[in-house]
mmCIF file of C-alpha atoms in Angstrom:
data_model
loop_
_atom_site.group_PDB
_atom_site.id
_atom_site.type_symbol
_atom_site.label_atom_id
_atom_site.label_comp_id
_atom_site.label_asym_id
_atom_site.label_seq_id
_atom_site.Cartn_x
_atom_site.Cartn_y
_atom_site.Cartn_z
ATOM 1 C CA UNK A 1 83.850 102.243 117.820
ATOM 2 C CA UNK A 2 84.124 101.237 121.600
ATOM 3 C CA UNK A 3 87.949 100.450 122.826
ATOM 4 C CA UNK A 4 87.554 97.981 126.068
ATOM 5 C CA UNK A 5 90.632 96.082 127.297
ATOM 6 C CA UNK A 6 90.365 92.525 125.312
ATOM 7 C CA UNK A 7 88.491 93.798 122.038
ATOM 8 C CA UNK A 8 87.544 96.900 119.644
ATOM 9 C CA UNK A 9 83.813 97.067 118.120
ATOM 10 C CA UNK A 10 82.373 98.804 115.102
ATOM 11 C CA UNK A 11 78.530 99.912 115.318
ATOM 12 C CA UNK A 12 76.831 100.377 112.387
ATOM 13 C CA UNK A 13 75.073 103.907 113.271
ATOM 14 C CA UNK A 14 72.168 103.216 111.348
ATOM 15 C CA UNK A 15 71.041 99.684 113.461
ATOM 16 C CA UNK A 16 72.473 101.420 116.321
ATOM 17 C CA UNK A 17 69.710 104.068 116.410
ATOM 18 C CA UNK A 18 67.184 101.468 115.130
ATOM 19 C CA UNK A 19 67.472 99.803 118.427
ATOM 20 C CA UNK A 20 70.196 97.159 117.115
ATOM 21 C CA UNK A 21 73.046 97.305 119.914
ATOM 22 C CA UNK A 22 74.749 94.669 118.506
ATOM 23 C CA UNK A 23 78.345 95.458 117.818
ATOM 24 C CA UNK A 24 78.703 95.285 113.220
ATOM 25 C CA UNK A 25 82.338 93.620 114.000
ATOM 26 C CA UNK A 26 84.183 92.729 116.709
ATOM 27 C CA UNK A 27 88.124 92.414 117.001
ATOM 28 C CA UNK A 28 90.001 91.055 119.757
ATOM 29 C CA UNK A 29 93.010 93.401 120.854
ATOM 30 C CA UNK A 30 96.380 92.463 121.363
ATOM 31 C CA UNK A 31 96.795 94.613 124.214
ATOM 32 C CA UNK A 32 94.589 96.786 127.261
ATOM 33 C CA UNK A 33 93.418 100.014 125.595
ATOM 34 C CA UNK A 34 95.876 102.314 128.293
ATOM 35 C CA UNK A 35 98.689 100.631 126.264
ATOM 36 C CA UNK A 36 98.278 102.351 122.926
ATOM 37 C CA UNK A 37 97.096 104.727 121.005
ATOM 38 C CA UNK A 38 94.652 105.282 118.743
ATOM 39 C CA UNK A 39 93.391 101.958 116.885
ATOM 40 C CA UNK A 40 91.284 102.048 113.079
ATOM 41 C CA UNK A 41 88.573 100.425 111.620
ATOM 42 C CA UNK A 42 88.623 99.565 107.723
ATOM 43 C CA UNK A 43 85.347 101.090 105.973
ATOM 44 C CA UNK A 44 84.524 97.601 104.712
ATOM 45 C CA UNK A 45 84.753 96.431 108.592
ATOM 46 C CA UNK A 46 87.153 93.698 107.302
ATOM 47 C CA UNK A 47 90.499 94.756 109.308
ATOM 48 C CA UNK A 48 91.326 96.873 112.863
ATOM 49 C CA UNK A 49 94.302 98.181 113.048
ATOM 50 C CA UNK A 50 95.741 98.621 116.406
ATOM 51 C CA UNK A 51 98.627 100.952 117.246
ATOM 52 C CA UNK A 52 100.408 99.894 120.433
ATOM 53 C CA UNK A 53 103.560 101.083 122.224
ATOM 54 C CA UNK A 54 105.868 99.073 120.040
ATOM 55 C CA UNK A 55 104.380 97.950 117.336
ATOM 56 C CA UNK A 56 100.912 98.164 114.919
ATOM 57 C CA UNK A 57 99.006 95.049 114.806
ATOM 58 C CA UNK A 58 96.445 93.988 112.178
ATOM 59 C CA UNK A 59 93.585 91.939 112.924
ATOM 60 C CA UNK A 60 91.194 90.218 110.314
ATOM 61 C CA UNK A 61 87.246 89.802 110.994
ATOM 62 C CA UNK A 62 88.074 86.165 112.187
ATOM 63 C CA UNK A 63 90.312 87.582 114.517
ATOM 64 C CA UNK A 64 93.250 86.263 113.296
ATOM 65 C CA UNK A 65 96.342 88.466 112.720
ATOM 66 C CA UNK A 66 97.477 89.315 109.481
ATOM 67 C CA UNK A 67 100.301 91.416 109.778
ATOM 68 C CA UNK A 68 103.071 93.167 112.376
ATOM 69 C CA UNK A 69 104.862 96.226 111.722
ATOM 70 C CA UNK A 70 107.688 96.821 114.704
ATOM 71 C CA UNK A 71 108.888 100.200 115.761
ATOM 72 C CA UNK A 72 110.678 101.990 118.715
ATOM 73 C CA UNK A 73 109.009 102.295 121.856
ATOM 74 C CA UNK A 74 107.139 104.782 122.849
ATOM 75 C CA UNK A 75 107.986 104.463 126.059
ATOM 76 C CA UNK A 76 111.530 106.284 126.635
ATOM 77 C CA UNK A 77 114.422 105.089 127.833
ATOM 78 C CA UNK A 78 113.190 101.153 126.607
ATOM 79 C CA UNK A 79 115.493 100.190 123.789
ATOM 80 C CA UNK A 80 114.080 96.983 122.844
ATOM 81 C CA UNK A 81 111.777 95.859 120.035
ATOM 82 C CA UNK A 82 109.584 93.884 121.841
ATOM 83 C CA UNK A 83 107.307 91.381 120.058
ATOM 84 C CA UNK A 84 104.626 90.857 122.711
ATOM 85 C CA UNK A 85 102.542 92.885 124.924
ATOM 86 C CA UNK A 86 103.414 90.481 127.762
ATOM 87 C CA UNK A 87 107.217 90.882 127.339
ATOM 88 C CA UNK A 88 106.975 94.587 128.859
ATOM 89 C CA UNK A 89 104.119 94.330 130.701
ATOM 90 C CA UNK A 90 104.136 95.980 134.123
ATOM 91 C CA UNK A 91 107.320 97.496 134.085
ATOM 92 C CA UNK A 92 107.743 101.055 134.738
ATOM 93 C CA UNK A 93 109.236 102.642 131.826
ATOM 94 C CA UNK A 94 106.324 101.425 130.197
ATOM 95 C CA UNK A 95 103.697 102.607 132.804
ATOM 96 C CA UNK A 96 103.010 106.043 131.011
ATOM 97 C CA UNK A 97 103.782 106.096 127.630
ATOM 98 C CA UNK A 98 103.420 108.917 124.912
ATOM 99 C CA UNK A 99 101.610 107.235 122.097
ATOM 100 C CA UNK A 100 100.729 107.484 117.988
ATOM 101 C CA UNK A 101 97.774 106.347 116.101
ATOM 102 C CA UNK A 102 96.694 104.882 112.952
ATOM 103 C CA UNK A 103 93.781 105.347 110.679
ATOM 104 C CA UNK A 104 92.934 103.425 107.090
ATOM 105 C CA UNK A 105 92.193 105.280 104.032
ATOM 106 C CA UNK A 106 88.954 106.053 102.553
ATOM 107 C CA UNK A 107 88.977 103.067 99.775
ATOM 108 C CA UNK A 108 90.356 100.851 102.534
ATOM 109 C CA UNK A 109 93.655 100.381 100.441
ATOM 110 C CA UNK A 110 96.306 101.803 103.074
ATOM 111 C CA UNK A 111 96.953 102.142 106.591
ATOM 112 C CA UNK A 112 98.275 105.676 107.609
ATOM 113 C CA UNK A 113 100.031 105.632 111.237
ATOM 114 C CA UNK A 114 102.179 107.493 113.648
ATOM 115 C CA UNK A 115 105.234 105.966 114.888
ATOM 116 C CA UNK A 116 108.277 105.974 116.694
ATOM 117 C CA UNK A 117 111.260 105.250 114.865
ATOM 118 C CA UNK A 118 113.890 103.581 114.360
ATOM 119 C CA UNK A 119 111.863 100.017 112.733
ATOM 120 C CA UNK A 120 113.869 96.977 113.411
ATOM 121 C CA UNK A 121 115.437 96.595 110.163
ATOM 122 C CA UNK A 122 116.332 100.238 109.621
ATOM 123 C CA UNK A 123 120.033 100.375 108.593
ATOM 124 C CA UNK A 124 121.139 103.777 110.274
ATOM 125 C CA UNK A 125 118.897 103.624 113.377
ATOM 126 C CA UNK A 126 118.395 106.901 114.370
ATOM 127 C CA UNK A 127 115.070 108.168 117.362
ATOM 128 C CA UNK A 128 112.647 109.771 115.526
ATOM 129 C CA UNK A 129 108.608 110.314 114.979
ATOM 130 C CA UNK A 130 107.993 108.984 111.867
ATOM 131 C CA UNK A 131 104.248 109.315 109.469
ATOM 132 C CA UNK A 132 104.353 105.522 107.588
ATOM 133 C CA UNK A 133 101.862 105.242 104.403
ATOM 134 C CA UNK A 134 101.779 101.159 104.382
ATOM 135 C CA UNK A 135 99.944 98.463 102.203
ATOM 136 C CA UNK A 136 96.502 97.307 104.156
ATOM 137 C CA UNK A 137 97.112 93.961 102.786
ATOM 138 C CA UNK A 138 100.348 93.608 103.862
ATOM 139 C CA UNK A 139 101.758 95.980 106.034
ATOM 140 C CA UNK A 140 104.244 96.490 103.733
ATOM 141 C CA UNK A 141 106.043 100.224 104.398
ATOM 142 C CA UNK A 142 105.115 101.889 100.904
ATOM 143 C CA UNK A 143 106.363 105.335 102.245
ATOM 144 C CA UNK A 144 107.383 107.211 105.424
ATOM 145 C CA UNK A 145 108.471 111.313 106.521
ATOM 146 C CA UNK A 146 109.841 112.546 109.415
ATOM 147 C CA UNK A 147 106.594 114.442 111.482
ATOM 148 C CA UNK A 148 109.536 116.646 113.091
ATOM 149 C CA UNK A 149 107.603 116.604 116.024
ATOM 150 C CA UNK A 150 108.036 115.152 119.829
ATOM 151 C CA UNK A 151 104.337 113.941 120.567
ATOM 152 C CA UNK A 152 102.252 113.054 123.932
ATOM 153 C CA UNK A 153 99.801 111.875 121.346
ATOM 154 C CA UNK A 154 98.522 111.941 118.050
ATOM 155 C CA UNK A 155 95.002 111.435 116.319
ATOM 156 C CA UNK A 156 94.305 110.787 112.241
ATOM 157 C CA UNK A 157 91.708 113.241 110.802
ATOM 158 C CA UNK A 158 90.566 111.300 107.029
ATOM 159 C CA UNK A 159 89.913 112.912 103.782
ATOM 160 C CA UNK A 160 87.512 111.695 101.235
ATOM 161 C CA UNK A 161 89.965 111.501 99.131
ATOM 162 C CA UNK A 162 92.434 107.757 99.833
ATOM 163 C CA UNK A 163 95.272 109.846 99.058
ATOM 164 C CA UNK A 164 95.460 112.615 101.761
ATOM 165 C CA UNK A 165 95.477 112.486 105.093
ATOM 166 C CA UNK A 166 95.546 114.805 108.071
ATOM 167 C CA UNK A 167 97.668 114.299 111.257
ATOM 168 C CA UNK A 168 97.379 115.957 114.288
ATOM 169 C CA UNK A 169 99.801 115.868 117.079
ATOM 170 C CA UNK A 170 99.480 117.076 120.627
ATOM 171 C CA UNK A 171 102.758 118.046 122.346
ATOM 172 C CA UNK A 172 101.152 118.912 125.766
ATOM 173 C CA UNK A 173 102.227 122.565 126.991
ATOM 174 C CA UNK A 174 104.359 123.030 124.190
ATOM 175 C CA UNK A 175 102.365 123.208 121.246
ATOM 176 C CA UNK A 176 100.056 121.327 118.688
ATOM 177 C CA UNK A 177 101.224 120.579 114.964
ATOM 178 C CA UNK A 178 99.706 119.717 112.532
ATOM 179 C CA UNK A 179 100.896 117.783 109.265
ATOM 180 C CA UNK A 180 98.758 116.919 106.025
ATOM 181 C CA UNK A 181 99.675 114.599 103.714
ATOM 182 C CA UNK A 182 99.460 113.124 100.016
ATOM 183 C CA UNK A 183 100.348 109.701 98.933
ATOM 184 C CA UNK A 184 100.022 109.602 94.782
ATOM 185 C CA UNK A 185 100.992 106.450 95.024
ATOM 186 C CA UNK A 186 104.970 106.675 94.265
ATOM 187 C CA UNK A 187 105.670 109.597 96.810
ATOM 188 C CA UNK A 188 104.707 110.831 100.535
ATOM 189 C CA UNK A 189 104.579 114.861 100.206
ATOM 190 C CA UNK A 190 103.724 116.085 104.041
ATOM 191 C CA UNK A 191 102.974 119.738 104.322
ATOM 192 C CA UNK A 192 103.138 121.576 107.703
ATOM 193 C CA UNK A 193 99.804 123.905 107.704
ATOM 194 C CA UNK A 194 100.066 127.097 110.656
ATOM 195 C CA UNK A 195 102.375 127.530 113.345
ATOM 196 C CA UNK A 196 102.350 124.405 115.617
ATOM 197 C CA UNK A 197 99.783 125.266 117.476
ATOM 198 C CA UNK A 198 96.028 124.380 115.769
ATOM 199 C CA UNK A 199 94.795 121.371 116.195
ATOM 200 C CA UNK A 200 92.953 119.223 113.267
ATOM 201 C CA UNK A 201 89.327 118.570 114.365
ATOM 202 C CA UNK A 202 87.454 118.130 110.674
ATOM 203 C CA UNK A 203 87.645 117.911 107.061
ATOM 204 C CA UNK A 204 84.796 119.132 105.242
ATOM 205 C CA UNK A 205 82.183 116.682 103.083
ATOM 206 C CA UNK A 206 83.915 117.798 99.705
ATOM 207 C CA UNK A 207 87.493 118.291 101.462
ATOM 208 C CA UNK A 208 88.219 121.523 100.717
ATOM 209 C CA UNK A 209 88.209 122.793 103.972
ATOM 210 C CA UNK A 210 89.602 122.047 107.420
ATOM 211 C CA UNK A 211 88.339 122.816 110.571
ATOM 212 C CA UNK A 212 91.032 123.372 113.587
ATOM 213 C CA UNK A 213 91.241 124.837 116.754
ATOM 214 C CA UNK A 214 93.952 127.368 118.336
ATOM 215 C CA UNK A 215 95.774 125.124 121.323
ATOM 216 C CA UNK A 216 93.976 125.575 124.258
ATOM 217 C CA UNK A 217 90.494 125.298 123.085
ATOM 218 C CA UNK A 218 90.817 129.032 121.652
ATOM 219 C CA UNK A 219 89.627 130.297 118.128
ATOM 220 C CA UNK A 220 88.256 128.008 115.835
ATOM 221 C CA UNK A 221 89.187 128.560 112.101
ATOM 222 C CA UNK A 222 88.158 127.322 108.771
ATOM 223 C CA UNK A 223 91.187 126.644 106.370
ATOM 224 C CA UNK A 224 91.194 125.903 102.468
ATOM 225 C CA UNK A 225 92.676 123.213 100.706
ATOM 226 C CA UNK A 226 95.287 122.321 99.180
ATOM 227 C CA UNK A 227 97.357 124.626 100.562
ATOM 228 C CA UNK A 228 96.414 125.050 104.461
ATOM 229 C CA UNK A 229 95.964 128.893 104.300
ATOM 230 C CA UNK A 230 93.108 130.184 106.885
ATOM 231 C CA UNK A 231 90.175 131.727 105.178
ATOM 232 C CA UNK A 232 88.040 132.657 108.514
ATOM 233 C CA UNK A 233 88.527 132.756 112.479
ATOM 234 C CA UNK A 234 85.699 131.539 113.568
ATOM 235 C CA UNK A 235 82.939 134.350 115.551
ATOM 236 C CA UNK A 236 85.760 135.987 116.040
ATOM 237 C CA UNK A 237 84.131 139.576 116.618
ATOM 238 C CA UNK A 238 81.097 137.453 118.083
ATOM 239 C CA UNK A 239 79.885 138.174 121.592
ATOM 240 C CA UNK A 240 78.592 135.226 123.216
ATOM 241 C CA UNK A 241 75.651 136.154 125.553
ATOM 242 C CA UNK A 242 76.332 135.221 129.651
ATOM 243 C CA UNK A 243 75.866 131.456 130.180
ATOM 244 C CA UNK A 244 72.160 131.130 131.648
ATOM 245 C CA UNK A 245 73.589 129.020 134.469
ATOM 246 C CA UNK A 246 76.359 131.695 135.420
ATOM 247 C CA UNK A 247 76.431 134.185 138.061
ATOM 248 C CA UNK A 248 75.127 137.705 137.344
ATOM 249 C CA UNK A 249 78.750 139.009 138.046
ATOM 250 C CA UNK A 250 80.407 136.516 136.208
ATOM 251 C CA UNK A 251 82.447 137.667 133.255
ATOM 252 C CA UNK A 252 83.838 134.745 130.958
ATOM 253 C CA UNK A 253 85.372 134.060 127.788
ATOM 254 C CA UNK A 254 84.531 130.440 126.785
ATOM 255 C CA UNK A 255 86.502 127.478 125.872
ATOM 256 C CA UNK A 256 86.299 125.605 122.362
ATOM 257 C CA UNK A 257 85.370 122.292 122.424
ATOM 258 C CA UNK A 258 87.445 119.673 120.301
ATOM 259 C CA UNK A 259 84.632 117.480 119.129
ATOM 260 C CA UNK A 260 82.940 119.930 116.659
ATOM 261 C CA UNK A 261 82.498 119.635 112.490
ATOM 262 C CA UNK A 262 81.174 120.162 109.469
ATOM 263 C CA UNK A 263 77.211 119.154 109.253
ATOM 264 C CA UNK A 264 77.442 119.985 105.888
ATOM 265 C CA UNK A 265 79.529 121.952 103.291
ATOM 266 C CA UNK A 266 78.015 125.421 104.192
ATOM 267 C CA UNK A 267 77.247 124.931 107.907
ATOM 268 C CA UNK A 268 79.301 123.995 111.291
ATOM 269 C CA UNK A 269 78.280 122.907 114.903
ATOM 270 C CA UNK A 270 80.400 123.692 117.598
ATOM 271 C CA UNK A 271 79.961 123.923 121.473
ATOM 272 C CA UNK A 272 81.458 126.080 124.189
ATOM 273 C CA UNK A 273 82.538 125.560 127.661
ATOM 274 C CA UNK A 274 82.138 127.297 129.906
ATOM 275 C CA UNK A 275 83.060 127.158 134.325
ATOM 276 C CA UNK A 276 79.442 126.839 135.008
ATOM 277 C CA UNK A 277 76.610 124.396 133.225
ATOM 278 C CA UNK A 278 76.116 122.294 130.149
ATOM 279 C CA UNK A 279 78.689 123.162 127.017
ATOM 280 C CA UNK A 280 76.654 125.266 124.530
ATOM 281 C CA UNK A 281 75.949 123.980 121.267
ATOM 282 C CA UNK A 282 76.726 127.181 117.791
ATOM 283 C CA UNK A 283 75.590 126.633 114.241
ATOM 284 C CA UNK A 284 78.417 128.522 112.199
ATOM 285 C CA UNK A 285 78.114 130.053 108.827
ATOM 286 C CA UNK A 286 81.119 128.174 107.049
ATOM 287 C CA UNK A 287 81.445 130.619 104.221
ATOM 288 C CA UNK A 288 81.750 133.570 106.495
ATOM 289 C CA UNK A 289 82.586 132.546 109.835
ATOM 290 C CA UNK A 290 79.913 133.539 111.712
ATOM 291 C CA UNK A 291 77.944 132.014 114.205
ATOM 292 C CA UNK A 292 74.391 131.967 112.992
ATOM 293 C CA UNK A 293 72.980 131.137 116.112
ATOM 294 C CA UNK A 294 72.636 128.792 119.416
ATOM 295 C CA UNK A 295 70.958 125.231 118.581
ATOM 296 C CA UNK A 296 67.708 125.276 120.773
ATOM 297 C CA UNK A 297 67.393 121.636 121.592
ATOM 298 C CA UNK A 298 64.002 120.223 122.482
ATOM 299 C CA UNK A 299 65.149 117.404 125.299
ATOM 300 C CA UNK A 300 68.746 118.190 127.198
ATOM 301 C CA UNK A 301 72.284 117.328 126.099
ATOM 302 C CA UNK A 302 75.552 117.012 127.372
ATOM 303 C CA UNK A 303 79.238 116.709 126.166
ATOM 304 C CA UNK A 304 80.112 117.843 122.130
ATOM 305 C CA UNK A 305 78.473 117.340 119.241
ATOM 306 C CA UNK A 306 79.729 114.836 116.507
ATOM 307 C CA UNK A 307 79.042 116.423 112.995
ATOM 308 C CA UNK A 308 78.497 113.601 110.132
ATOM 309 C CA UNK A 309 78.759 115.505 107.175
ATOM 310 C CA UNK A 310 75.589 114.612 106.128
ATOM 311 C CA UNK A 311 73.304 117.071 107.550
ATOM 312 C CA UNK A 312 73.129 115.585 110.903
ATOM 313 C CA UNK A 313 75.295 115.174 113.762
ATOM 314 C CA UNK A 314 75.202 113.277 116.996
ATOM 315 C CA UNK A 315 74.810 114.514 120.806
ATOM 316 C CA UNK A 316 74.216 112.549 124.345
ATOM 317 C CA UNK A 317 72.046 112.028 126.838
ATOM 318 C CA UNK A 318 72.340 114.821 129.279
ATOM 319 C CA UNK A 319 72.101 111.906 132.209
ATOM 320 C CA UNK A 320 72.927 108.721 130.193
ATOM 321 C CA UNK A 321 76.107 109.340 127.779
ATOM 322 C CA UNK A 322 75.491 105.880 126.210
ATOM 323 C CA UNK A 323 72.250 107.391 124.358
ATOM 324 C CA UNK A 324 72.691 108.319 120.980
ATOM 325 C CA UNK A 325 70.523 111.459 119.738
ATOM 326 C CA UNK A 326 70.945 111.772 116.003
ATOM 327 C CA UNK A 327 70.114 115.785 115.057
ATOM 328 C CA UNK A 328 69.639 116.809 111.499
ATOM 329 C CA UNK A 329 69.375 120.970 110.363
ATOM 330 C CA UNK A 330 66.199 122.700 110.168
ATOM 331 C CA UNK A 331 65.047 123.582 106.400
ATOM 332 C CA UNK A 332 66.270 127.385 106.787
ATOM 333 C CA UNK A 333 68.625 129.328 109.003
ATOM 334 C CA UNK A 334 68.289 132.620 108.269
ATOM 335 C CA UNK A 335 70.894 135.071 108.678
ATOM 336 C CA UNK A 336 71.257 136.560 112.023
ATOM 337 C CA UNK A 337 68.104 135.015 113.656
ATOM 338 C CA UNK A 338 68.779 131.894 116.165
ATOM 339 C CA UNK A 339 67.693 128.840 114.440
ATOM 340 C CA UNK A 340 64.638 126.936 115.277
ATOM 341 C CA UNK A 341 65.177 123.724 117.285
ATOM 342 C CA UNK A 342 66.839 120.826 115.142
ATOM 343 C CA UNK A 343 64.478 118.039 114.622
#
């Protein structure tokens, strides 16, 4: 997807790296992307969800809206539930606002989002951050639980399954929780998985596992589902040769990156950043944590890699970050050896 001021585009990856730049959908947005948070796409490309400072907005293929769902601002001390981007815009309170998101479920049949509450017609208003489970169709609220939390901003991790969910929340300086949830269709259950401070990057192929990492970019771990519980810190007695680009002198622990994932059910790829040159791309041993080696890439890169799940993930362009290089696993990795180049 690609978030400009007046619309929201879907690619389909596949025409996209046929040479096909020609956006699969297109919806127009009901407000500039600064003004929001995070908007979704349904997987049938039928309906964009966009989550704004006051309110989520649903938007058919024609463009046409098909539903509103109103909420507190985002935007502290505004009190008002504003109907229209254009009845707050400009004014200051509004200028930097925290922000939620949104994301549809995997069969397309609800919209999960992150909110502010109270919603207009709630009789005991009370301020609040509130997880809604509502009706795609609709909008209709079908469920809702208190995150608990006091966000700068928020992002939706999906699970293959329609009924779970995974929220992460960013609190700035002060921490990173992390909710999961399950909607059996009668009842929201939202568990809190580690101590506030891991932030949801992936959900494995199968969903079993979760991949987060430790506020701060710091240790990466691998959890288990259903119940959250960490099976492996990522290299976490690995010692990552000196960046080639560094200094002789220069000692450095690096940085996670936050764009990292599952390539497959057995195997992760993750980068690290360092003060000086390119990040550094890891294959990682899911089953035991370790980092099997680092990806040798034929052609430079630049930024993090976006694992599909598939066996492939995604990189860019070292000097154009609008070109798409699509990366699948070499036939073996053998334990402790670096792996050969990916093809």
């Amino acid at each position: 997807m690609i978030r400009r001021d007046d619309e929201l585009l879907a690619y389909d990856l596949d025409r996209l790296l046929a040479g096909d730049d020609a956006p699969a959908a297109r919806f127009p947005a009901p407000w500039p992307r600064g003004a929001g948070g995070i908007d979704a796409v349904s997987p049938t490309l039928d309906l964009a969800v966009f989550s704004g400072q006051h309110a989520l907005h649903a938007v058919d293929a024609a463009g046409a809206l098909r539903w509103t769902v109103r909420h507190a601002c985002w935007g502290s001390p505004c009190s008002s539930f504003h109907r229209s981007y254009e009845e707050y815009a400009g004014s200051g309170e509004h200028r930097h606002p925290d922000s939620g998101s949104c994301w549809i479920s995997a069969d397309g049949s609800t919209v999960w989002a992150h909110v502010c509450t109270p919603l207009p017609d709630d009789v005991e208003p009370e301020l609040d951050e509130e997880w809604l489970v509502l009706d795609a169709a609709d909008g209709r609220v079908l469920a809702r639980a208190s995150t608990g939390t006091a966000a700068a901003g928020s992002h939706h991790v999906p699970h293959p399954d329609p009924g779970q969910m995974g929220l992460s929340i960013g609190e700035g300086q002060d921490g990173a929780p992390l909710r999961w949830g399950r909607w059996d269709g009668t009842r929201l259950t939202v568990t809190r998985i580690g101590d506030d401070d891991r932030c949801l990057v992936d959900v494995s192929p199968c969903g079993t596992r979760l991949l987060t990492i430790a506020h701060w970019g710091r240790e990466p771990a691998i959890h288990r589902l259903p119940d959250g519980a960490v099976t492996h810190e990522v290299a976490a007695d690995h010692r990552f040769p000196p960046h080639p680009q560094a200094p002789a002198e220069a000692e450095e622990e690096p940085d996670w990156g936050y764009r990292c994932g599952f390539v497959d059910e057995r195997t992760v790829v993750a980068s690290t950043r360092e003060t000086h040159g390119c990040p550094r791309h890891w294959l990682i041993d899911v089953g035991r944590g370790a980092v099997l080696g680092q990806v040798e890439y034929p052609m430079p890169v630049s930024e993090d890699p976006m694992a599909l799940g598939d066996g492939t993930w995604l990189t860019c362009g070292e000097d154009d970050p609008f070109q798409l290089l699509l990366w699948e696993l070499p036939t073996v990795v053998e334990e402790g050896l670096s792996p050969p180049p990916p093809s």
